[in-house]
């Protein structure tokens, strides 16, 4: 298999892991399953037999063409030759409740995560293979070294669970990182304004990670509070002016935002 590094192509060749990922999707209980980056179809083959409707979004023209030919006579399977960061449900008929699955290109993990959480309707479940360190960041408790803007950005709008570890030997070509399969269950969407406020707060907070919250509320874009007001706001949500952002869990970030 020839692989394009620029498209993050490391193909999953271990059939047990393929099956475990598809089992985690429980595709039969979705109206539509969206697969990100189907590649040579390692997951697509298993999904197509189980999902009532499958949309597979692949950027690589040659891979998308081959898949399209392979699934041409399969009712309910649609291959879309597009960038998943530009595609959204509604561009291709994808009715009903969505579940998303992907062994994704690791170089665009964060943009994919945030994009999926902006889709409307929101997916009801997302199963993704990610680099192990990303899974560490997504599941880190407040105060941990791995806890940061990514953790808060994702966990304030979805619950995240680590499902299982996947060693590098399960891929061809063999990557130089280990992987973890995670499950995200998005919560009801935030209002646009609420999401904006949360984003500028987390950006400021983790840009000034070692600073006290009082200082952050005084300097963050869109906040810029006077010292007294900053203290009053913090007190109202049960925080102290000298607390640091890394100790706040995602729910506390939401409350403060
Ligand atoms: N699902 C296959 C598997 O498990 O063997 C392939 C996984 S490979 C890690 C990532 C796949 O995503 C590749 O097929 C790659 O061409 C595709 N891809 C890369 N960037 C993409 C993008 N922006 N939109 C859609 N697909 C993309």
Short mmCIF file of C-alpha atoms and ligand atoms in Angstrom, two decimals:
data_model
loop_
_atom_site.label_atom_id
_atom_site.label_comp_id
_atom_site.label_asym_id
_atom_site.label_seq_id
_atom_site.Cartn_x
_atom_site.Cartn_y
_atom_site.Cartn_z
CA UNK A 1 0.00 0.00 0.00
CA UNK A 2 1.45 3.34 -1.00
CA UNK A 3 0.74 5.95 1.62
CA UNK A 4 0.72 9.74 1.49
CA UNK A 5 2.27 11.14 4.62
CA UNK A 6 0.72 14.55 4.02
CA UNK A 7 -2.75 12.98 4.32
CA UNK A 8 -1.83 11.09 7.50
CA UNK A 9 -2.24 7.74 5.77
CA UNK A 10 -1.49 4.90 8.17
CA UNK A 11 -3.85 2.10 7.28
CA UNK A 12 -5.32 -0.14 9.95
CA UNK A 13 -4.49 -3.75 9.06
CA UNK A 14 -5.42 -5.57 12.29
CA UNK A 15 -8.87 -7.14 11.76
CA UNK A 16 -9.55 -7.49 15.51
CA UNK A 17 -9.06 -3.78 16.07
CA UNK A 18 -11.17 -2.99 12.99
CA UNK A 19 -14.02 -5.04 14.46
CA UNK A 20 -13.64 -3.56 17.93
CA UNK A 21 -13.93 -0.03 16.54
CA UNK A 22 -17.02 -0.87 14.51
CA UNK A 23 -18.59 -2.61 17.53
CA UNK A 24 -18.07 0.57 19.56
CA UNK A 25 -20.06 2.53 16.96
CA UNK A 26 -22.99 0.10 17.20
CA UNK A 27 -23.83 1.20 13.65
CA UNK A 28 -27.18 -0.59 13.53
CA UNK A 29 -28.60 1.79 16.11
CA UNK A 30 -27.81 4.93 14.07
CA UNK A 31 -29.83 6.42 11.21
CA UNK A 32 -26.64 7.46 9.41
CA UNK A 33 -23.01 6.62 10.10
CA UNK A 34 -20.41 9.08 8.80
CA UNK A 35 -16.92 7.66 8.35
CA UNK A 36 -14.02 10.08 8.19
CA UNK A 37 -11.11 9.04 5.97
CA UNK A 38 -12.16 5.54 4.89
CA UNK A 39 -8.88 5.00 3.00
CA UNK A 40 -8.79 1.44 1.62
CA UNK A 41 -12.00 0.60 3.49
CA UNK A 42 -10.59 -1.11 6.60
CA UNK A 43 -13.62 0.01 8.64
CA UNK A 44 -15.96 0.68 5.72
CA UNK A 45 -16.30 -3.00 4.83
CA UNK A 46 -17.49 -3.85 8.35
CA UNK A 47 -19.70 -0.76 8.60
CA UNK A 48 -21.43 -1.23 5.25
CA UNK A 49 -22.91 -4.53 6.31
CA UNK A 50 -24.31 -3.15 9.56
CA UNK A 51 -25.21 0.54 9.16
CA UNK A 52 -28.56 1.33 7.53
CA UNK A 53 -26.91 4.28 5.79
CA UNK A 54 -23.22 5.12 5.50
CA UNK A 55 -21.50 8.27 4.23
CA UNK A 56 -17.73 7.91 3.82
CA UNK A 57 -15.79 11.18 3.36
CA UNK A 58 -12.33 10.73 1.79
CA UNK A 59 -10.07 13.51 0.51
CA UNK A 60 -7.67 11.36 -1.52
CA UNK A 61 -9.04 11.22 -5.09
CA UNK A 62 -7.61 7.80 -5.94
CA UNK A 63 -8.81 6.17 -2.71
CA UNK A 64 -12.24 7.77 -2.99
CA UNK A 65 -12.53 6.62 -6.63
CA UNK A 66 -11.62 3.03 -5.75
CA UNK A 67 -14.12 2.96 -2.87
CA UNK A 68 -16.83 4.45 -5.00
CA UNK A 69 -16.36 1.68 -7.56
CA UNK A 70 -16.30 -0.98 -4.85
CA UNK A 71 -19.54 0.17 -3.20
CA UNK A 72 -21.33 1.25 -6.39
CA UNK A 73 -24.07 -1.38 -6.07
CA UNK A 74 -24.49 -1.08 -2.33
CA UNK A 75 -27.67 0.81 -1.55
CA UNK A 76 -27.18 3.07 1.44
CA UNK A 77 -23.42 3.61 0.97
CA UNK A 78 -22.26 6.99 -0.35
CA UNK A 79 -18.61 7.88 -0.90
CA UNK A 80 -17.90 11.62 -0.85
CA UNK A 81 -14.60 12.85 -2.29
CA UNK A 82 -14.16 15.92 -0.07
CA UNK A 83 -12.20 17.44 2.78
CA UNK A 84 -14.05 16.49 5.97
CA UNK A 85 -13.22 19.92 7.40
CA UNK A 86 -15.39 21.43 4.69
CA UNK A 87 -18.14 18.84 4.51
CA UNK A 88 -21.17 19.01 6.78
CA UNK A 89 -24.30 16.90 7.22
CA UNK A 90 -26.81 18.26 4.79
CA UNK A 91 -24.25 18.49 1.95
CA UNK A 92 -24.94 14.80 1.34
CA UNK A 93 -28.23 13.24 2.37
CA UNK A 94 -27.44 12.08 5.93
CA UNK A 95 -30.79 11.91 7.62
CA UNK A 96 -31.64 11.24 11.24
CA UNK A 97 -29.36 10.56 14.17
CA UNK A 98 -25.69 10.55 13.25
CA UNK A 99 -22.82 8.49 14.55
CA UNK A 100 -19.31 9.33 13.42
CA UNK A 101 -16.30 7.06 13.22
CA UNK A 102 -12.81 7.51 11.92
CA UNK A 103 -9.23 6.43 12.00
CA UNK A 104 -8.36 10.02 11.30
CA UNK A 105 -5.27 11.83 9.96
CA UNK A 106 -3.50 12.83 13.20
CA UNK A 107 -2.18 16.13 11.85
CA UNK A 108 -5.71 17.57 11.83
CA UNK A 109 -7.11 15.95 14.98
CA UNK A 110 -8.08 19.18 16.80
CA UNK A 111 -9.74 20.82 13.77
CA UNK A 112 -11.71 17.60 13.17
CA UNK A 113 -12.83 17.43 16.80
CA UNK A 114 -14.00 21.04 16.90
CA UNK A 115 -15.63 20.77 13.51
CA UNK A 116 -17.63 17.67 14.52
CA UNK A 117 -18.83 19.45 17.63
CA UNK A 118 -20.11 22.29 15.44
CA UNK A 119 -22.16 20.02 13.18
CA UNK A 120 -25.91 20.40 13.41
CA UNK A 121 -27.49 18.08 14.15
CA UNK A 122 -24.76 17.18 16.63
CA UNK A 123 -23.62 13.57 16.28
CA UNK A 124 -25.01 11.46 19.10
CA UNK A 125 -21.78 9.45 19.36
CA UNK A 126 -18.27 9.84 17.95
CA UNK A 127 -15.68 7.04 17.89
CA UNK A 128 -12.19 8.13 16.87
CA UNK A 129 -8.70 6.70 16.75
CA UNK A 130 -6.32 9.37 18.01
CA UNK A 131 -2.70 9.61 19.00
CA UNK A 132 -2.30 8.35 22.58
CA UNK A 133 -1.06 11.73 23.85
CA UNK A 134 -4.22 13.38 22.49
CA UNK A 135 -6.35 10.86 24.38
CA UNK A 136 -4.30 11.73 27.49
CA UNK A 137 -5.06 15.42 27.00
CA UNK A 138 -8.74 14.84 26.34
CA UNK A 139 -9.22 12.72 29.44
CA UNK A 140 -6.82 14.53 31.83
CA UNK A 141 -8.20 15.64 35.20
CA UNK A 142 -7.96 19.33 36.14
CA UNK A 143 -4.53 20.11 37.55
CA UNK A 144 -2.77 17.43 35.46
CA UNK A 145 0.08 18.46 33.16
CA UNK A 146 -1.88 17.27 30.11
CA UNK A 147 -4.93 19.37 31.10
CA UNK A 148 -5.36 22.42 28.87
CA UNK A 149 -7.38 24.35 26.30
CA UNK A 150 -8.09 21.22 24.23
CA UNK A 151 -9.41 19.38 27.31
CA UNK A 152 -11.71 22.21 28.32
CA UNK A 153 -12.81 23.04 24.75
CA UNK A 154 -13.93 19.47 24.12
CA UNK A 155 -15.06 18.34 27.59
CA UNK A 156 -17.26 21.38 28.14
CA UNK A 157 -19.42 20.20 25.23
CA UNK A 158 -18.96 16.41 25.28
CA UNK A 159 -18.10 13.58 27.61
CA UNK A 160 -14.94 11.73 26.59
CA UNK A 161 -14.10 8.13 27.35
CA UNK A 162 -10.94 6.19 26.55
CA UNK A 163 -11.96 2.83 25.03
CA UNK A 164 -8.79 0.88 24.22
CA UNK A 165 -5.13 1.14 23.34
CA UNK A 166 -3.84 0.34 19.83
CA UNK A 167 -0.15 -0.39 19.34
CA UNK A 168 1.69 0.98 16.32
CA UNK A 169 2.05 -2.54 14.84
CA UNK A 170 -1.64 -2.48 13.87
CA UNK A 171 -0.93 0.00 11.05
CA UNK A 172 0.87 0.04 7.70
CA UNK A 173 3.07 1.93 7.28
CA UNK A 174 3.98 1.61 10.95
CA UNK A 175 3.67 5.06 12.55
CA UNK A 176 6.06 6.33 15.22
CA UNK A 177 3.29 6.93 17.77
CA UNK A 178 0.83 4.76 19.69
CA UNK A 179 -2.91 5.22 19.43
CA UNK A 180 -6.04 5.10 21.53
CA UNK A 181 -9.65 4.73 20.49
CA UNK A 182 -11.91 7.23 22.25
CA UNK A 183 -15.63 7.77 22.46
CA UNK A 184 -17.24 11.22 22.64
CA UNK A 185 -20.87 11.79 23.53
CA UNK A 186 -21.77 15.40 22.72
CA UNK A 187 -24.03 17.23 25.16
CA UNK A 188 -26.81 19.55 24.03
CA UNK A 189 -25.23 22.42 22.07
CA UNK A 190 -24.24 25.71 23.72
CA UNK A 191 -25.71 28.97 22.44
CA UNK A 192 -23.38 30.63 19.91
CA UNK A 193 -22.63 33.50 22.29
CA UNK A 194 -21.95 31.14 25.18
CA UNK A 195 -19.54 29.11 23.04
CA UNK A 196 -17.74 32.32 21.97
CA UNK A 197 -17.31 33.45 25.58
CA UNK A 198 -16.04 30.05 26.63
CA UNK A 199 -13.52 30.05 23.78
CA UNK A 200 -12.04 33.45 24.62
CA UNK A 201 -11.88 32.56 28.31
CA UNK A 202 -10.06 29.24 27.74
CA UNK A 203 -7.71 30.84 25.23
CA UNK A 204 -6.78 33.55 27.72
CA UNK A 205 -6.64 31.14 30.63
CA UNK A 206 -4.26 28.65 29.06
CA UNK A 207 -2.23 31.38 27.36
CA UNK A 208 -1.63 32.64 30.91
CA UNK A 209 -1.64 29.25 32.60
CA UNK A 210 0.55 30.24 35.54
CA UNK A 211 -1.35 33.46 36.21
CA UNK A 212 -4.12 33.95 38.75
CA UNK A 213 -7.74 34.00 37.62
CA UNK A 214 -8.20 37.57 38.77
CA UNK A 215 -5.43 38.69 36.43
CA UNK A 216 -6.88 36.63 33.58
CA UNK A 217 -10.34 38.19 33.90
CA UNK A 218 -8.71 41.60 33.86
CA UNK A 219 -6.75 40.99 30.67
CA UNK A 220 -8.74 38.46 28.58
CA UNK A 221 -10.20 39.77 25.32
CA UNK A 222 -13.88 40.45 25.73
CA UNK A 223 -13.56 40.50 29.52
CA UNK A 224 -11.17 43.26 30.65
CA UNK A 225 -12.78 43.58 34.10
CA UNK A 226 -11.73 46.00 36.84
CA UNK A 227 -9.98 44.25 39.74
CA UNK A 228 -12.98 44.60 42.07
CA UNK A 229 -15.42 43.25 39.48
CA UNK A 230 -13.13 40.33 38.67
CA UNK A 231 -13.03 39.38 42.36
CA UNK A 232 -16.81 39.70 42.67
CA UNK A 233 -17.40 37.45 39.65
CA UNK A 234 -14.99 34.83 40.96
CA UNK A 235 -16.58 34.89 44.39
CA UNK A 236 -20.00 34.47 42.84
CA UNK A 237 -18.99 31.14 41.28
CA UNK A 238 -17.13 30.01 44.40
CA UNK A 239 -13.55 30.71 43.26
CA UNK A 240 -10.73 32.68 44.84
CA UNK A 241 -8.92 35.49 42.96
CA UNK A 242 -5.60 33.68 43.34
CA UNK A 243 -6.83 30.35 41.89
CA UNK A 244 -5.11 29.27 38.68
CA UNK A 245 -6.95 28.17 35.52
CA UNK A 246 -5.52 24.66 35.44
CA UNK A 247 -7.43 23.72 38.62
CA UNK A 248 -10.86 24.48 37.14
CA UNK A 249 -12.77 21.58 35.67
CA UNK A 250 -14.65 22.09 32.36
CA UNK A 251 -17.98 22.70 34.12
CA UNK A 252 -16.42 25.44 36.23
CA UNK A 253 -15.01 27.05 33.07
CA UNK A 254 -18.52 27.05 31.61
CA UNK A 255 -19.98 28.59 34.74
CA UNK A 256 -17.31 31.29 34.80
CA UNK A 257 -17.73 32.02 31.07
N1 LIG B 1 -9.75 4.43 7.60
C1 LIG B 1 -8.59 3.91 6.95
C2 LIG B 1 -7.96 2.84 7.80
O1 LIG B 1 -8.33 2.76 8.98
O2 LIG B 1 -7.11 2.09 7.31
C3 LIG B 1 -7.57 5.02 6.65
C4 LIG B 1 -7.04 5.77 7.85
S1 LIG B 1 -5.76 6.93 7.52
C5 LIG B 1 -5.11 7.12 9.16
C6 LIG B 1 -6.58 8.49 7.31
C7 LIG B 1 -7.43 8.64 6.07
O3 LIG B 1 -7.98 9.96 6.04
C8 LIG B 1 -6.69 8.47 4.77
O4 LIG B 1 -7.40 7.65 3.90
C9 LIG B 1 -6.58 9.90 4.21
O5 LIG B 1 -6.49 9.94 2.80
C10 LIG B 1 -7.86 10.50 4.73
N2 LIG B 1 -7.82 11.98 4.87
C11 LIG B 1 -6.75 12.77 5.15
N3 LIG B 1 -7.13 14.04 5.26
C12 LIG B 1 -8.48 14.08 5.06
C13 LIG B 1 -9.45 15.11 5.05
N4 LIG B 1 -9.10 16.39 5.30
N5 LIG B 1 -10.74 14.80 4.77
C14 LIG B 1 -11.09 13.49 4.53
N6 LIG B 1 -10.22 12.47 4.54
C15 LIG B 1 -8.92 12.75 4.81
#
